[in-house]
PDB file of C-alpha atoms in Angstrom:
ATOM      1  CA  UNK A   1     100.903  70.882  51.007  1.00 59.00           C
ATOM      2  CA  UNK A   2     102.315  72.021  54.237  1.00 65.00           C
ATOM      3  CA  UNK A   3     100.170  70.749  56.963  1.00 78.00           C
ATOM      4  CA  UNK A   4      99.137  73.664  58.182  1.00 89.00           C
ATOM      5  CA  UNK A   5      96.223  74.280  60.001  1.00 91.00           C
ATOM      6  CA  UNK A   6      93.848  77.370  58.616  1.00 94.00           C
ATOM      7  CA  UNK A   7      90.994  79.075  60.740  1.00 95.00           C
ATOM      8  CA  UNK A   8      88.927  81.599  59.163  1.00 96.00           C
ATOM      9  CA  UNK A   9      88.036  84.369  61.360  1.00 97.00           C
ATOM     10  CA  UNK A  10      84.500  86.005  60.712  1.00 96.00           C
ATOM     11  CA  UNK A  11      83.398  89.811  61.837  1.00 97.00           C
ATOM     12  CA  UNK A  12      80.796  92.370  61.032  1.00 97.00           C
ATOM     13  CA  UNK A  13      81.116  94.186  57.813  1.00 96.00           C
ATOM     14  CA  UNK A  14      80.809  97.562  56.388  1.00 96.00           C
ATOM     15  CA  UNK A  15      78.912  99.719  56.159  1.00 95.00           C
ATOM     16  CA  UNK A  16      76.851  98.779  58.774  1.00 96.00           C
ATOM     17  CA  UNK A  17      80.053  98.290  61.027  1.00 97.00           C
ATOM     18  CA  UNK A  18      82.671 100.658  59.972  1.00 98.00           C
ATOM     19  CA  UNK A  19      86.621 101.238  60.878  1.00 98.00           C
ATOM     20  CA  UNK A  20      87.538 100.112  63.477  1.00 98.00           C
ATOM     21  CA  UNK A  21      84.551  97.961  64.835  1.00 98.00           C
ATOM     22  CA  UNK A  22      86.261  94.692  62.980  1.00 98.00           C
ATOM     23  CA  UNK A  23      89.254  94.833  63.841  1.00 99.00           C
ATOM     24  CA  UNK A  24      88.280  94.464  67.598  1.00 99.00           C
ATOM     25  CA  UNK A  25      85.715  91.597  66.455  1.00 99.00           C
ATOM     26  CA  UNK A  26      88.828  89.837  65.064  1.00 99.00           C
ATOM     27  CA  UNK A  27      90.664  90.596  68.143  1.00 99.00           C
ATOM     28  CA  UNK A  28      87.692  88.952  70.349  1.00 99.00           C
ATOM     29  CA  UNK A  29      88.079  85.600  68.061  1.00 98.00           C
ATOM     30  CA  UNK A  30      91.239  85.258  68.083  1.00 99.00           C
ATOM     31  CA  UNK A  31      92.096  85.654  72.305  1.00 98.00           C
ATOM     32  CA  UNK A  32      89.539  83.068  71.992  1.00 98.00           C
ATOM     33  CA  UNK A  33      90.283  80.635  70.036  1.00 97.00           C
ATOM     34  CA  UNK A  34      94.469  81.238  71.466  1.00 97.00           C
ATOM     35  CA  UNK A  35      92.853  80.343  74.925  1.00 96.00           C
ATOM     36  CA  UNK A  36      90.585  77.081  73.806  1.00 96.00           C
ATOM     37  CA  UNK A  37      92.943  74.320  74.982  1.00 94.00           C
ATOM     38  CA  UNK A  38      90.881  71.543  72.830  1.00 95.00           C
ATOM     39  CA  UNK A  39      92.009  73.301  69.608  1.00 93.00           C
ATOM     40  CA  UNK A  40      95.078  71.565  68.171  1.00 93.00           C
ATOM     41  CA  UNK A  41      97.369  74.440  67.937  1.00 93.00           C
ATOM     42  CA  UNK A  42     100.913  74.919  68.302  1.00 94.00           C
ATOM     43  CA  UNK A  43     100.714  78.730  69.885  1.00 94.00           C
ATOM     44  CA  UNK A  44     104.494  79.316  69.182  1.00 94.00           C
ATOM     45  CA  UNK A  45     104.136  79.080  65.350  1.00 96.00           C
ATOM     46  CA  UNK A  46     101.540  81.207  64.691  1.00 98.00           C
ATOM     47  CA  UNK A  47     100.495  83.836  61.546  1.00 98.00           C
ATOM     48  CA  UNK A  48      97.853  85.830  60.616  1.00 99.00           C
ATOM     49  CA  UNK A  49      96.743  86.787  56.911  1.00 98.00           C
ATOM     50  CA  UNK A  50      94.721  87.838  54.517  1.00 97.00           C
ATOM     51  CA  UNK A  51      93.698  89.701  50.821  1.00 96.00           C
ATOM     52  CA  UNK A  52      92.657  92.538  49.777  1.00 96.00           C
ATOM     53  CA  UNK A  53      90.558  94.311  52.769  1.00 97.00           C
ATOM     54  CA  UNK A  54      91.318  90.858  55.019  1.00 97.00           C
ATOM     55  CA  UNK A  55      94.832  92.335  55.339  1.00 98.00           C
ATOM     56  CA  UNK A  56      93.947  96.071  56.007  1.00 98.00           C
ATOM     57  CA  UNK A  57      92.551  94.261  58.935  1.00 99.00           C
ATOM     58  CA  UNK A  58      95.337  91.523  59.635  1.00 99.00           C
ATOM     59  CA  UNK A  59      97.697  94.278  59.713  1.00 99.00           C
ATOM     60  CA  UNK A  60      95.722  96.559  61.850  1.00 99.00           C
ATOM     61  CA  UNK A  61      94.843  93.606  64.787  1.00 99.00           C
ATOM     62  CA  UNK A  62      98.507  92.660  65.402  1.00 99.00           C
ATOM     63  CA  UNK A  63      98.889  95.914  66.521  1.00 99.00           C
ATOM     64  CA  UNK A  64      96.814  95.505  69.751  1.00 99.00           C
ATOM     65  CA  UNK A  65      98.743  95.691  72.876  1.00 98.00           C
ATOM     66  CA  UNK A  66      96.452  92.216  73.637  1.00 99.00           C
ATOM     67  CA  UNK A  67      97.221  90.575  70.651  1.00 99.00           C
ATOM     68  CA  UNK A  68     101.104  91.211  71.175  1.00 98.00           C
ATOM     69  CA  UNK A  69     100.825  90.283  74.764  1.00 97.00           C
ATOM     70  CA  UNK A  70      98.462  86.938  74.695  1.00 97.00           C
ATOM     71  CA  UNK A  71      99.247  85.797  71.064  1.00 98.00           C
ATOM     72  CA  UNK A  72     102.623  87.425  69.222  1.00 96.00           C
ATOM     73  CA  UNK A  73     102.022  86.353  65.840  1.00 98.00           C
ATOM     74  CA  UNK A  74     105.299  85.027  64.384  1.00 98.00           C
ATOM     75  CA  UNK A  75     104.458  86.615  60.893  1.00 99.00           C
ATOM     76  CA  UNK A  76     101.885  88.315  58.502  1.00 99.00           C
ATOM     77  CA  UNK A  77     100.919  88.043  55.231  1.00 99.00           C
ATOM     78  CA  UNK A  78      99.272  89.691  52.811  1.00 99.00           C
ATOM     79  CA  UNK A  79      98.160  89.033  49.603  1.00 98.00           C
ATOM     80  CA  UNK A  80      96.802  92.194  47.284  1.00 97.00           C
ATOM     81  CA  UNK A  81      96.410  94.071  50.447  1.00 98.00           C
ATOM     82  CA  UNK A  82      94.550  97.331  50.813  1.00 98.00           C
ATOM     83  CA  UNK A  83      97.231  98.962  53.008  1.00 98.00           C
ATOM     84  CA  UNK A  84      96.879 102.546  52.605  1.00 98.00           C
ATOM     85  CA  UNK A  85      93.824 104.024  51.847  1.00 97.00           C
ATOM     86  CA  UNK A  86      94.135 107.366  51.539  1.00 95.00           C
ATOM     87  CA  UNK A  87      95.717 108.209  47.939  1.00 96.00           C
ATOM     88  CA  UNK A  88      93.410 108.323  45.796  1.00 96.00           C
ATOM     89  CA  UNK A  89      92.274 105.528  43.353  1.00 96.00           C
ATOM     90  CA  UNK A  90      92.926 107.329  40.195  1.00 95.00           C
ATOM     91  CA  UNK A  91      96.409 108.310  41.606  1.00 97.00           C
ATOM     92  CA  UNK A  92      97.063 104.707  42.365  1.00 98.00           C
ATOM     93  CA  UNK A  93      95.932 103.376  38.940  1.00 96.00           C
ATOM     94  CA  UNK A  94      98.611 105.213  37.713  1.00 97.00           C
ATOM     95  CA  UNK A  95     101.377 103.345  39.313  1.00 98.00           C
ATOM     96  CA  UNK A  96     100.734  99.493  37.507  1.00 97.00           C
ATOM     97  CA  UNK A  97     101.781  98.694  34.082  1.00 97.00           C
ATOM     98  CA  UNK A  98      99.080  98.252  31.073  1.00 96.00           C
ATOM     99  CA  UNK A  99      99.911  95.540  28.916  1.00 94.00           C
ATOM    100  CA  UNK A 100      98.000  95.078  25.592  1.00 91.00           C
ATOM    101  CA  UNK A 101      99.721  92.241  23.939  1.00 90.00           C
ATOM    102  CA  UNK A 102      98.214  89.900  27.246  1.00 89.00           C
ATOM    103  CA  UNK A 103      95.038  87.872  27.100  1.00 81.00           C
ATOM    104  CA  UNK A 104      91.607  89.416  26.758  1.00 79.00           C
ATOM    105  CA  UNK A 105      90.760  89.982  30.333  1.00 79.00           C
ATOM    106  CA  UNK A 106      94.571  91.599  31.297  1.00 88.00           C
ATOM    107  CA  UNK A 107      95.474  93.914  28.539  1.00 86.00           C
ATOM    108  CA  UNK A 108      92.352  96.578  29.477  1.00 83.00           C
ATOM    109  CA  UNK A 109      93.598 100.365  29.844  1.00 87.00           C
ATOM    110  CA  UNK A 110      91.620 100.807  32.979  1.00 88.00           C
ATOM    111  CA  UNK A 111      91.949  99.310  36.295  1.00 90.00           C
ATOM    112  CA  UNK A 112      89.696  97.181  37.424  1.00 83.00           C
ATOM    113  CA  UNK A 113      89.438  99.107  41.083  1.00 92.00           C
ATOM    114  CA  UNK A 114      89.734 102.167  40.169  1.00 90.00           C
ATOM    115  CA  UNK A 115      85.916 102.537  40.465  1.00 92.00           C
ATOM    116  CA  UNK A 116      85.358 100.093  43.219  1.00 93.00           C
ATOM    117  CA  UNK A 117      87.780 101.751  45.817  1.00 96.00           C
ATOM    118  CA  UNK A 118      86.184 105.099  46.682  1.00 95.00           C
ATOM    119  CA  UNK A 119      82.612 103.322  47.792  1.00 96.00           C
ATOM    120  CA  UNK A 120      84.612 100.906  49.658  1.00 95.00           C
ATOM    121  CA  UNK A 121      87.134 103.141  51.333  1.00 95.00           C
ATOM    122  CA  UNK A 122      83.579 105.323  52.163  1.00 96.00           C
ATOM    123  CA  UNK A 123      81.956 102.607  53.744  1.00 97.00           C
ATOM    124  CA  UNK A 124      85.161 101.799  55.988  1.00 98.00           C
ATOM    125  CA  UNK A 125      85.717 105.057  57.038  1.00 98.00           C
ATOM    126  CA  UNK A 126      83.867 107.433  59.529  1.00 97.00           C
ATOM    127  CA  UNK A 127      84.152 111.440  58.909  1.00 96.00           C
ATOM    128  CA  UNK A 128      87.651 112.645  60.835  1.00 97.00           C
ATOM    129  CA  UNK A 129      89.741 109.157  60.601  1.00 98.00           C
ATOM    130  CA  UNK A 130      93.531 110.283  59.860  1.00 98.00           C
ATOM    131  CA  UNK A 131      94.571 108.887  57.555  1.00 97.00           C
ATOM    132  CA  UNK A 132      97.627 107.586  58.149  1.00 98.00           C
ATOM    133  CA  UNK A 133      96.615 106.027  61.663  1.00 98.00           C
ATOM    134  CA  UNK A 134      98.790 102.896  61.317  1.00 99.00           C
ATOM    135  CA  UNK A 135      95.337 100.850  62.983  1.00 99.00           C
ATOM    136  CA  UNK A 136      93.042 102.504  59.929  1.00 99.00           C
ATOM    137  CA  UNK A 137      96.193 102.207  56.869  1.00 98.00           C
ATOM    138  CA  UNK A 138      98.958  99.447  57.901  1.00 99.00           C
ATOM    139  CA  UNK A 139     101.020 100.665  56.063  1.00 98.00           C
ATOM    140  CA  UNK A 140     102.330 103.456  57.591  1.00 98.00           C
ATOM    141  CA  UNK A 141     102.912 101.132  60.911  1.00 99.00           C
ATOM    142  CA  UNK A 142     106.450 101.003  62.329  1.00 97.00           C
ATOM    143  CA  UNK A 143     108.317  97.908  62.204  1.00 95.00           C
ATOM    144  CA  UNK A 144     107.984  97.411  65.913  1.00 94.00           C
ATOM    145  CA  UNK A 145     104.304  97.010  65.896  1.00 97.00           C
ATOM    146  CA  UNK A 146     104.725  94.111  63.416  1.00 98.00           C
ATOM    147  CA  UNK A 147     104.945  90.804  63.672  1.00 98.00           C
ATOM    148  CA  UNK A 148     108.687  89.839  63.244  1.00 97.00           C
ATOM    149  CA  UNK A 149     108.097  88.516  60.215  1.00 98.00           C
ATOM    150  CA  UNK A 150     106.309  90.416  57.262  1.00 99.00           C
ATOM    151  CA  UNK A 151     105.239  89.023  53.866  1.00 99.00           C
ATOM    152  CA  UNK A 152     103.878  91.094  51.739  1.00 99.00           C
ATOM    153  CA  UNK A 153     102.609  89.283  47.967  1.00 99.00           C
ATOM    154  CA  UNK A 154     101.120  91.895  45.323  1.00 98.00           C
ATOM    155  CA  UNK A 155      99.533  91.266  41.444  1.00 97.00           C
ATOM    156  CA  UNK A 156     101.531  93.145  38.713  1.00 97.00           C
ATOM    157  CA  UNK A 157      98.537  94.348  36.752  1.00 96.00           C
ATOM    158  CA  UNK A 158      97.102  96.213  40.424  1.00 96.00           C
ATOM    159  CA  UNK A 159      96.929  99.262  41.640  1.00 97.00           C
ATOM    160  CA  UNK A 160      97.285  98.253  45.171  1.00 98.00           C
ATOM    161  CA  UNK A 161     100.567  96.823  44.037  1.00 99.00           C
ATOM    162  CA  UNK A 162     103.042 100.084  44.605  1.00 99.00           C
ATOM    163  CA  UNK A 163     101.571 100.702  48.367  1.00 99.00           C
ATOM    164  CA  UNK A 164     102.591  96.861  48.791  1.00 99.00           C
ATOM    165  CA  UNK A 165     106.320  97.255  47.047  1.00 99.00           C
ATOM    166  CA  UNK A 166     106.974 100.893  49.213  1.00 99.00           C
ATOM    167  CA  UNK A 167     106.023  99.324  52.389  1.00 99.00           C
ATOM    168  CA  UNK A 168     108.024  95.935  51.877  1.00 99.00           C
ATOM    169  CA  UNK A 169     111.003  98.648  50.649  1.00 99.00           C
ATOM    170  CA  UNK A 170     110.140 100.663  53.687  1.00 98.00           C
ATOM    171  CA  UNK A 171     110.566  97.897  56.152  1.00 98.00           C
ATOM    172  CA  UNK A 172     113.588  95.796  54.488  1.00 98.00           C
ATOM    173  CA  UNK A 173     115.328  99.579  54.638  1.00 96.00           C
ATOM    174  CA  UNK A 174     115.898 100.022  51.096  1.00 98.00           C
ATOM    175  CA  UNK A 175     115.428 102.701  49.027  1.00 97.00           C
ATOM    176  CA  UNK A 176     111.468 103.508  48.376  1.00 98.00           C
ATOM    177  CA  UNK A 177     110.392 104.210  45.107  1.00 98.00           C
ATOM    178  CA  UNK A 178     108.714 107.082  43.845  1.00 98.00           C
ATOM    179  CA  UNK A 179     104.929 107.305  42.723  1.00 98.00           C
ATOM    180  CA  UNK A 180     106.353 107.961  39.131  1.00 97.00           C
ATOM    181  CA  UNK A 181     108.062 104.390  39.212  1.00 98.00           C
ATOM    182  CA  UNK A 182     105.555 101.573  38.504  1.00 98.00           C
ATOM    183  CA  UNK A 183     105.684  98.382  39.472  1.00 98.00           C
ATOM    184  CA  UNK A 184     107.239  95.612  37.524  1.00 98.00           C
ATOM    185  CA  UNK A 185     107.952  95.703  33.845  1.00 97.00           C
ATOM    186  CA  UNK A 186     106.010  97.162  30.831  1.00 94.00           C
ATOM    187  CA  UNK A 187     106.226  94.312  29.031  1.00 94.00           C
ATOM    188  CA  UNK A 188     105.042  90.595  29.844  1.00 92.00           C
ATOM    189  CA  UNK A 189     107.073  87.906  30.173  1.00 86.00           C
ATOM    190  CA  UNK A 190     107.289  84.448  28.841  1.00 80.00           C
ATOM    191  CA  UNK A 191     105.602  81.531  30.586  1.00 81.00           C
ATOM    192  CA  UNK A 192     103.708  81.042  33.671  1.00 85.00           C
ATOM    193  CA  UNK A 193     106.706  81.623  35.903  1.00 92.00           C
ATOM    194  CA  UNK A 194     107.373  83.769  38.559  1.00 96.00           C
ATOM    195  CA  UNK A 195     110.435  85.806  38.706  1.00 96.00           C
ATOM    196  CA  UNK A 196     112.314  85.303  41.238  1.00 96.00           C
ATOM    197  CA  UNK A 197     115.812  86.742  39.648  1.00 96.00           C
ATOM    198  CA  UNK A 198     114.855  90.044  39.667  1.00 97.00           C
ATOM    199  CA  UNK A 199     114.365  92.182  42.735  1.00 97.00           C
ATOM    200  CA  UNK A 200     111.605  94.201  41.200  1.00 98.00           C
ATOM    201  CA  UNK A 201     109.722  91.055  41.784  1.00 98.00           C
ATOM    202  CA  UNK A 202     110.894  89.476  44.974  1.00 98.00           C
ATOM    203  CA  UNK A 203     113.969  90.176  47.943  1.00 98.00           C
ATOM    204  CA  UNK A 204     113.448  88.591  50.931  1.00 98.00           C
ATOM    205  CA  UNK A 205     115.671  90.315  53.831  1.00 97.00           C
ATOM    206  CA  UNK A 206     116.470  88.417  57.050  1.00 96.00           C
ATOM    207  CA  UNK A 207     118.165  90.506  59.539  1.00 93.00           C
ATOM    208  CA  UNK A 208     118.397  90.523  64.273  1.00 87.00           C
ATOM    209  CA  UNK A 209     116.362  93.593  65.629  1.00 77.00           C
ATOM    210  CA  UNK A 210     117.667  95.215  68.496  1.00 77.00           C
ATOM    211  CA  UNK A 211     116.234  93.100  70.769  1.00 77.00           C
ATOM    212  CA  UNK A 212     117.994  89.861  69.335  1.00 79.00           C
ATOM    213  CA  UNK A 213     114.896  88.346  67.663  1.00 82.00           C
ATOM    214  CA  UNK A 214     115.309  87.783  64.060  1.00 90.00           C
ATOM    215  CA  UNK A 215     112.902  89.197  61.749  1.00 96.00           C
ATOM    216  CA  UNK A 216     112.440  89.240  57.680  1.00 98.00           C
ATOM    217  CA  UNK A 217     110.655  90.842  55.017  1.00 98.00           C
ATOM    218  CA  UNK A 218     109.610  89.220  51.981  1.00 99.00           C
ATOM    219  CA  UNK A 219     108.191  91.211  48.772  1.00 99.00           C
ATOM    220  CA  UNK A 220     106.716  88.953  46.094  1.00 99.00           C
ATOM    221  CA  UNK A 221     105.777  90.571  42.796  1.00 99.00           C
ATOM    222  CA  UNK A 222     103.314  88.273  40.934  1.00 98.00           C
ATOM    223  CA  UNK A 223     104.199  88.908  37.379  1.00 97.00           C
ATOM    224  CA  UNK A 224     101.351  89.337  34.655  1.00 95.00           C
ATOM    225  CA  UNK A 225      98.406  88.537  37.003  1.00 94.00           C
ATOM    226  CA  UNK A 226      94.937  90.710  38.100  1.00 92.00           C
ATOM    227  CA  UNK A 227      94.201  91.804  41.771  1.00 93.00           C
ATOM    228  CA  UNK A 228      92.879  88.555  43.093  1.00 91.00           C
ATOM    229  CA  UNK A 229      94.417  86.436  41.204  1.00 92.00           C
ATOM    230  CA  UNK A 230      95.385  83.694  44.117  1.00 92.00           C
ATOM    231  CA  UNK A 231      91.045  83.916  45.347  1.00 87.00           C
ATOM    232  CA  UNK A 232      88.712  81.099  44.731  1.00 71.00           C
ATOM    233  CA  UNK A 233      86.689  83.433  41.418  1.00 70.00           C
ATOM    234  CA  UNK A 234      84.374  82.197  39.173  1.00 59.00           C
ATOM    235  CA  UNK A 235      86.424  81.473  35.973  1.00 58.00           C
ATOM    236  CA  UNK A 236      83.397  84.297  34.550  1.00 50.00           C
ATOM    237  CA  UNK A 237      85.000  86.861  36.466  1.00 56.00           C
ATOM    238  CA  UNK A 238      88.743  86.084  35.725  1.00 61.00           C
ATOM    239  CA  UNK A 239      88.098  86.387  32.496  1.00 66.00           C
ATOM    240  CA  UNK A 240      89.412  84.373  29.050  1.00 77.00           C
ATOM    241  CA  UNK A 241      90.907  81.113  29.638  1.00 81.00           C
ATOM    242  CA  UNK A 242      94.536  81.835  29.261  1.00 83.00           C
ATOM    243  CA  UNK A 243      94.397  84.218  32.319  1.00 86.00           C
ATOM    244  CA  UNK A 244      92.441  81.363  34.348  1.00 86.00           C
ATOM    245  CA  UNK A 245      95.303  78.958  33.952  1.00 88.00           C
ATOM    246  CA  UNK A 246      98.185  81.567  34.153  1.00 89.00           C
ATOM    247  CA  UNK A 247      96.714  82.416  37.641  1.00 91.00           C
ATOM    248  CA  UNK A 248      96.106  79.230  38.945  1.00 91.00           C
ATOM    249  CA  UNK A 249      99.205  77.870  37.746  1.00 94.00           C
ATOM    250  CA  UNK A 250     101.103  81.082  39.393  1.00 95.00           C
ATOM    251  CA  UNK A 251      99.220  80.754  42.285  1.00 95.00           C
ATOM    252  CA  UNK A 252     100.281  77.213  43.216  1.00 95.00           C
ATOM    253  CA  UNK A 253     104.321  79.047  43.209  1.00 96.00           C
ATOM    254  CA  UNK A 254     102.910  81.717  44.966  1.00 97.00           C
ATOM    255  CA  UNK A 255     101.630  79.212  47.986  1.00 95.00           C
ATOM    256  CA  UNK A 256     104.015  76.854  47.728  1.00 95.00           C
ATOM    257  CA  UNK A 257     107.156  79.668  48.354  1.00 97.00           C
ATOM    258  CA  UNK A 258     105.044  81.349  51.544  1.00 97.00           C
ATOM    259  CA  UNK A 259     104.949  78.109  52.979  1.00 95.00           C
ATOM    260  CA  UNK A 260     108.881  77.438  52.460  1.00 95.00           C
ATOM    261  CA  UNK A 261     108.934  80.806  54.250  1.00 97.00           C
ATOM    262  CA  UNK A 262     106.478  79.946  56.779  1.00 96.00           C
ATOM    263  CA  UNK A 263     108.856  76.601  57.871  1.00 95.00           C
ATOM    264  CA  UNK A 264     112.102  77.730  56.908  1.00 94.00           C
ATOM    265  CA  UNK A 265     112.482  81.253  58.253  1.00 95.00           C
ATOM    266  CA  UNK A 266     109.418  81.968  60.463  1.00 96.00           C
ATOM    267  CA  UNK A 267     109.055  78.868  62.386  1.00 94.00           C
ATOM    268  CA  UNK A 268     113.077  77.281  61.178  1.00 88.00           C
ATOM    269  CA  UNK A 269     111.236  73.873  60.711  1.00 83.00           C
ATOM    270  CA  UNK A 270     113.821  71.542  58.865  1.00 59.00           C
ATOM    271  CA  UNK A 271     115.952  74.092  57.994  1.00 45.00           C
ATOM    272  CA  UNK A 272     119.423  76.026  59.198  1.00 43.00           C
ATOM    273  CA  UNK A 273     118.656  78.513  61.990  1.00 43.00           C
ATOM    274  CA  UNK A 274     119.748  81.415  60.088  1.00 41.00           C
ATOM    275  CA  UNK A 275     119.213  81.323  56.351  1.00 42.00           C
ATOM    276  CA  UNK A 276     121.327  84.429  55.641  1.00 43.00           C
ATOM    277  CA  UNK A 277     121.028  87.736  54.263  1.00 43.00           C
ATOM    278  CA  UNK A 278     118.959  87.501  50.745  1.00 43.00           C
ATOM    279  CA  UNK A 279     118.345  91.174  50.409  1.00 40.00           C
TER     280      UNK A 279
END
């Protein structure tokens, strides 16, 4: 779609490797793959993403003094990040709409995490962490360990969803909202669209930092849709068929408006220099 090109970078897993033992595997793979001259990579457009855990650990390897000083990443991305993990799962469950008139497999009163979090968080994290370390939980980082650019895409029906919406708030300096203010809407809309018109669901903010370079922050609020929506499932485990083609059909928006953002203000391919203000 945009002729990009994609590496996947592998590293050891939990629990046998816990916090922070991947994020310097990633580190390892990616100063080498930066510094293999027969790869066909242009090393001043670069980003780095991922979902779910894969950004808890995106966000957490920019930060490397290495990473900054042989790569500087252009941009990250996450999709349905885990990006604070230290309110608890109940707590967080609490902050998503619950929609009963939606298909089978999205109108349940339960999230579908809220049981799944604590053994993961466990496995990640070794007795004494803090908590709000910004290399353990990205998303109490500052905006000047970040890439320049910062995407951050979240599922409606998630309870990952509000840590996502307070950090994008956080770094586009607006107002944060409370725990008490869930995400989104309590009712669902019409169609498979996303909503772009309404800055519950997306802002994008393009502004110069002090040092000159220009820097954004997109939030993207995926209306309607389950954590993972945008992933490769097994149609078994997205449920009835109706939420199979509302996320596939929502996902091919959602990809198709981070690449715009990718060319147009990360890397100003084919596009005006300075796209403005769209805060």
């Amino acid at each position: 779609m945009h002729s990009f090109i994609v590496i996947g970078l592998n590293h050891s897993k939990t629990p046998q490797a816990p916090y922070p033992a991947a994020i310097y595997d990633l580190e390892a793979v990616i100063l080498a793959i930066m510094s293999d001259p027969t790869l066909p990579i242009d090393r001043t457009r670069t980003a780095i993403g991922g979902s779910f855990s894969g950004a808890t650990l995106a966000f957490a390897v920019v930060q490397l003094q290495s990473i900054r000083q042989h790569v500087g990443f252009q941009a990250a991305f996450s999709s349905c990040g885990l990006l604070e993990l230290g309110i608890a799962a109940s707590a967080k469950a609490k902050t998503r709409p619950y929609k009963e008139e939606l298909s089978i497999a999205r109108s349940g009163s339960a999230d579908s995490l809220n049981m799944a979090l604590p053994p993961i968080q466990w496995s990640y994290t070794p007795e004494g962490t803090d908590m709000t370390d910004p290399l353990y939980a990205p998303f109490y980082a500052p905006a000047n360990a970040l890439p320049p650019h910062v995407c951050l895409v979240a599922a409606e029906l998630d309870s990952l969803a509000h840590d996502s919406w307070r950090m994008a708030c956080r770094l586009a300096e607006r107002q944060i909202p409370s725990m008490n203010e869930p995400v989104g809407r309590p009712r669902s809309g019409d169609g498979k669209a996303l909503k772009l018109d309404d800055e519950r669901f997306s802002f994008e903010r393009v502004t110069l930092r002090s040092s000159g370079e220009r820097s954004s922050i997109k939030w993207l609020l995926v209306p309607d849709v389950l954590h993972g929506f945008d992933l490769r499932t097994p149609e078994a485990l997205l449920g009835d068929e109706s939420t199979t083609e509302d996320a596939l059909e929502k996902t091919k928006q959602m990809m198709a408006l981070l690449g715009q953002w990718l060319r147009n203000t990360v890397w100003s391919i084919g596009s005006p220099a300075w796209p403005g203000d769209g805060s």
